[in-house]
Amino acid sequence: MLLTELLTPDRIQVPLRGASKDALLEELVEVLRRGGYLSDPADVLRAVRAREEVLSTGIGSGVAIPHGKSNSAPELVMAAGVAPAPVDFDALDGRPVTLVFLLVGPESAAGAHVKALSRISRLVRRDALRERLAAARTPDDFLAVLAEAEST
Amino acid sequence: MKFVPAQFAAYMQVRSARRNLRALRNYVLVLLAMITAYSVVFHFLMAAEGQRFSWLTGFYWTLTVMSTLGFGDITFKSDAGRLFSMVVLLSGVVFLLIVLPFAFIQFFFAPWLEARSAMRTPREVPDGTAGHVIITHYDPIAVSLTQRLAYQGRPYWVLEPDVKTAMDLHDVGIKVVVGDRDKVETYRALRVERAALVVATGDDYVNTNTVFTAREVCPDVPIVSVVRSADSVDILELAGSTHVLHTPEMLGRALARRTLGGDLRASVIGRFGDLLIAEAPVTGTPLMGKLLADSRLREATGLTVVGVWERGQFMIPAADAVLGPQTALVLAGSEVQMERFSELMAIYSVQDAPVVIVGGGRVGRAVARALDEREVPWRIVEKNPSMAKESGQYVVGSAADREVLERAGLADAAAAVVTTNDDAANIYLTLYIRRLRPELQIVSRATLERNVSTLHRAGADFVMSYASMGANAVYNVLERGDVVMLAEGLEVFRSPIPAALAGRPLAHTKIRETTGCSVVALEIDGEVQISPPPDVLLPRGAELILIGTTEAERLFVERFGR
């Protein structure tokens, strides 16, 4: 499964306005709500926050991959955004975060959920890709860069 | 020479031996009669010459002449006496010096030696043998299996067609029966109908024949076949094997499970009903540097950490253990809990770099297949161009050549897996790769169990031997799948609650203090309770699932029985 199948331009927020970890989470959940992908956004936000409490999803190098499972998200969907001013995220390496990918899905999509998470994480390990994503000015730019990276 | 009486007894049991001894006895009687007759003639001939000697002197003279000793202190003067001396002398040469040694060797010594070697290499198992394991070839798996069976007190017999090889095996303490693997009589002599298990450990062709032949004698004995090639699995099932172990595939998967690369999901290594045992490394996750007690793993996932690996050393975890870069967790829990753990860990320390697999044989390719399933990239280094597939994932050349390893991407590889079937080569290559990349994770394959510790010393982080993995799998068939081997010498096993412990609280059983085994779970009526609290009363008829080293397991069995 390709990430670009989980992401559409209407789910990409460039730039993100939130100035804190929690504000970023709320902002991306809101993006999904607007698109009509969630039946109960508050419940989804709760699941994402609960996950964040166990271990921070700031995986280092300025990337965070918050995620959660809730049946209020009827199918596996992703939202992403670029924060122009890096935001503190309690990341593994302590560095603030620029790229945020939010993944939510129902309890039943456990296997696909893990695969998608692993895939995002693998892709954003490439330094050049992170730089190009952070430099994207529009959702279409962002998606085009991601699609190109996935096809190679 | 303490075996002489036993050998003599064995010798006497052979019918031909008694016949031989009778012949030997008759010959000695004839000889004695001849000596007596000569002594009497001597007496009268001497008397005729006017010389007087005692009867005893007659025997004395006869023996000195017959043995050609000829002291010459007593001699005949007459022609008749001298003629008689010549007759005695010549018959002595023939009967005493030529025929006697020959008869002794022919009728006694040679059969004796034969009986002795026959005792070392019997052609059938003793009467009354039952519940035994028949092993058709003494291969590396059989080496480990026979040790294990001897240890558990289970009788076994190794089949060997060559008498000389059989004798060598007998001399190192292996119980062996001589016979051809493709003869029905052999399996009758092995009492296959009363055996607990037949283990076919030859190559795929020979095993097929062996299984067919054994099946002819006994339609319902369980037969385990060890196969090398995936294509042989069906064939050996058709031939009549009840279990077919595709060992290179199993070994490849076991090695791949311990290989870092891709993401850090928990890899399931064993199952007890609904209880799963899995392993997960902590390097690169937020767990690193934390105390196990602070990891909150249990609250977040419901999983229990039943052990930790620290640089290849297994330990029962203490709450104040610090999780380091070399730590791998051994987890117990349900499928859903494992999934939760994977979700938690899937985003951390994901590696894009390939795993370098040394050796493109069956095991190496099985490692690659298992890595493919995890979407982990790999490169195989293979010396033999005909074994290498035409793809960018194969690098042809010797792994002992630095340039070849560099072409395979060793410089920034996620891990290296050494898989050739030559232990000496694996030890060399492990050491070589360790020198090039001091921090890299190296997973090595051994063929023989005895090379495992050498590979650890050469710098491997994880080693599994073909022999003990195969032996464990066969043993599981025998004992109905109750043992999961986590690594060399470390197992999770199941035991009914020993009578001595039934009804007592878990904390009072002192299982850990006295045996070194740790209780992972309690199974009551098929319901698995993971990490039972110390005050739980052990119900009669329930089962314990324990983790421990082979030594700890032995102590448990010794102390509580099975």
CSV table of N, CA, C and O in Angstrom, one decimal, chain B residues 404-440:
chain,number,residue,atom,x,y,z
B,404,VAL,N,34.4,-7.0,-1.9
B,404,VAL,CA,33.1,-7.7,-2.2
B,404,VAL,C,32.1,-7.2,-1.1
B,404,VAL,O,31.0,-6.9,-1.4
B,405,LEU,N,32.6,-7.2,0.1
B,405,LEU,CA,31.6,-6.8,1.2
B,405,LEU,C,31.2,-5.4,1.1
B,405,LEU,O,30.1,-5.0,1.3
B,406,GLU,N,32.2,-4.5,0.6
B,406,GLU,CA,31.8,-3.1,0.4
B,406,GLU,C,30.8,-3.0,-0.8
B,406,GLU,O,29.9,-2.2,-0.6
B,407,ARG,N,31.0,-3.8,-1.8
B,407,ARG,CA,30.0,-3.7,-2.9
B,407,ARG,C,28.6,-4.1,-2.4
B,407,ARG,O,27.6,-3.6,-2.9
B,408,ALA,N,28.6,-5.0,-1.4
B,408,ALA,CA,27.3,-5.5,-0.9
B,408,ALA,C,26.7,-4.4,0.1
B,408,ALA,O,25.6,-4.5,0.5
B,409,GLY,N,27.5,-3.4,0.4
B,409,GLY,CA,27.0,-2.3,1.2
B,409,GLY,C,27.2,-2.5,2.7
B,409,GLY,O,26.5,-2.0,3.5
B,410,LEU,N,28.3,-3.2,3.1
B,410,LEU,CA,28.5,-3.5,4.5
B,410,LEU,C,28.8,-2.2,5.3
B,410,LEU,O,28.4,-2.1,6.4
B,411,ALA,N,29.4,-1.2,4.6
B,411,ALA,CA,29.8,0.0,5.3
B,411,ALA,C,28.6,0.6,6.0
B,411,ALA,O,28.8,1.1,7.1
B,412,ASP,N,27.4,0.6,5.4
B,412,ASP,CA,26.3,1.2,6.2
B,412,ASP,C,25.1,0.2,6.3
B,412,ASP,O,23.9,0.5,6.3
B,413,ALA,N,25.4,-1.1,6.3
B,413,ALA,CA,24.4,-2.1,6.5
B,413,ALA,C,23.7,-2.0,7.8
B,413,ALA,O,24.3,-1.5,8.8
B,414,ALA,N,22.5,-2.5,7.9
B,414,ALA,CA,21.7,-2.5,9.1
B,414,ALA,C,22.2,-3.7,10.0
B,414,ALA,O,22.2,-3.6,11.2
B,415,ALA,N,22.6,-4.8,9.4
B,415,ALA,CA,23.1,-6.0,10.1
B,415,ALA,C,23.7,-6.9,9.1
B,415,ALA,O,23.6,-6.7,7.9
B,416,ALA,N,24.5,-7.9,9.6
B,416,ALA,CA,25.0,-8.9,8.8
B,416,ALA,C,24.6,-10.3,9.3
B,416,ALA,O,24.5,-10.5,10.5
B,417,VAL,N,24.2,-11.2,8.4
B,417,VAL,CA,23.8,-12.5,8.7
B,417,VAL,C,24.8,-13.5,8.0
B,417,VAL,O,24.8,-13.5,6.8
B,418,VAL,N,25.5,-14.3,8.8
B,418,VAL,CA,26.5,-15.2,8.2
B,418,VAL,C,25.8,-16.6,8.2
B,418,VAL,O,25.5,-17.2,9.2
B,419,THR,N,25.7,-17.2,7.0
B,419,THR,CA,24.8,-18.4,6.9
B,419,THR,C,25.5,-19.6,6.2
B,419,THR,O,24.8,-20.5,5.9
B,420,THR,N,26.8,-19.6,5.9
B,420,THR,CA,27.3,-20.7,5.1
B,420,THR,C,27.2,-22.0,5.9
B,420,THR,O,27.0,-22.0,7.2
B,421,ASN,N,27.3,-23.2,5.3
B,421,ASN,CA,27.2,-24.4,6.0
B,421,ASN,C,28.6,-24.9,6.5
B,421,ASN,O,28.7,-26.0,7.0
B,422,ASP,N,29.6,-24.1,6.4
B,422,ASP,CA,30.9,-24.4,6.9
B,422,ASP,C,31.2,-23.6,8.2
B,422,ASP,O,31.4,-22.4,8.1
B,423,ASP,N,31.2,-24.3,9.3
B,423,ASP,CA,31.4,-23.6,10.6
B,423,ASP,C,32.7,-22.8,10.7
B,423,ASP,O,32.8,-21.7,11.2
B,424,ALA,N,33.8,-23.4,10.1
B,424,ALA,CA,35.1,-22.7,10.2
B,424,ALA,C,35.0,-21.4,9.4
B,424,ALA,O,35.5,-20.4,9.8
B,425,ALA,N,34.4,-21.5,8.2
B,425,ALA,CA,34.2,-20.3,7.4
B,425,ALA,C,33.4,-19.2,8.1
B,425,ALA,O,33.7,-18.0,8.1
B,426,ASN,N,32.3,-19.7,8.8
B,426,ASN,CA,31.5,-18.7,9.5
B,426,ASN,C,32.2,-18.0,10.6
B,426,ASN,O,32.0,-16.9,10.9
B,427,ILE,N,33.1,-18.8,11.3
B,427,ILE,CA,33.8,-18.2,12.4
B,427,ILE,C,34.8,-17.2,11.9
B,427,ILE,O,34.9,-16.0,12.4
B,428,TYR,N,35.5,-17.5,10.8
B,428,TYR,CA,36.4,-16.6,10.1
B,428,TYR,C,35.7,-15.3,9.7
B,428,TYR,O,36.1,-14.2,10.0
B,429,LEU,N,34.6,-15.5,9.0
B,429,LEU,CA,33.8,-14.4,8.4
B,429,LEU,C,33.2,-13.5,9.5
B,429,LEU,O,33.2,-12.2,9.4
B,430,THR,N,32.8,-14.1,10.6
B,430,THR,CA,32.2,-13.3,11.7
B,430,THR,C,33.3,-12.4,12.3
B,430,THR,O,33.1,-11.2,12.5
B,431,LEU,N,34.4,-13.0,12.5
B,431,LEU,CA,35.6,-12.2,13.1
B,431,LEU,C,36.0,-11.1,12.1
B,431,LEU,O,36.2,-10.0,12.5
B,432,TYR,N,36.0,-11.4,10.8
B,432,TYR,CA,36.4,-10.5,9.8
B,432,TYR,C,35.4,-9.3,9.7
B,432,TYR,O,35.8,-8.1,9.7
B,433,ILE,N,34.1,-9.6,9.7
B,433,ILE,CA,33.1,-8.5,9.6
B,433,ILE,C,33.1,-7.7,10.9
B,433,ILE,O,33.0,-6.5,10.9
B,434,ARG,N,33.4,-8.4,12.1
B,434,ARG,CA,33.4,-7.7,13.3
B,434,ARG,C,34.5,-6.7,13.3
B,434,ARG,O,34.4,-5.6,13.9
B,435,ARG,N,35.7,-7.0,12.7
B,435,ARG,CA,36.8,-6.1,12.7
B,435,ARG,C,36.5,-4.9,11.8
B,435,ARG,O,36.9,-3.8,12.0
B,436,LEU,N,35.8,-5.2,10.7
B,436,LEU,CA,35.4,-4.1,9.8
B,436,LEU,C,34.4,-3.1,10.4
B,436,LEU,O,34.4,-1.9,10.1
B,437,ARG,N,33.4,-3.7,11.1
B,437,ARG,CA,32.3,-3.0,11.6
B,437,ARG,C,32.1,-3.3,13.1
B,437,ARG,O,31.2,-4.2,13.4
B,438,PRO,N,32.8,-2.7,14.0
B,438,PRO,CA,32.8,-3.1,15.4
B,438,PRO,C,31.4,-3.0,16.1
B,438,PRO,O,31.1,-3.7,17.0
B,439,GLU,N,30.5,-2.1,15.6
B,439,GLU,CA,29.2,-1.9,16.2
B,439,GLU,C,28.1,-2.6,15.5
B,439,GLU,O,27.0,-2.6,16.0
B,440,LEU,N,28.4,-3.2,14.4
B,440,LEU,CA,27.3,-3.8,13.6
B,440,LEU,C,26.7,-5.0,14.3
B,440,LEU,O,27.4,-5.8,15.0
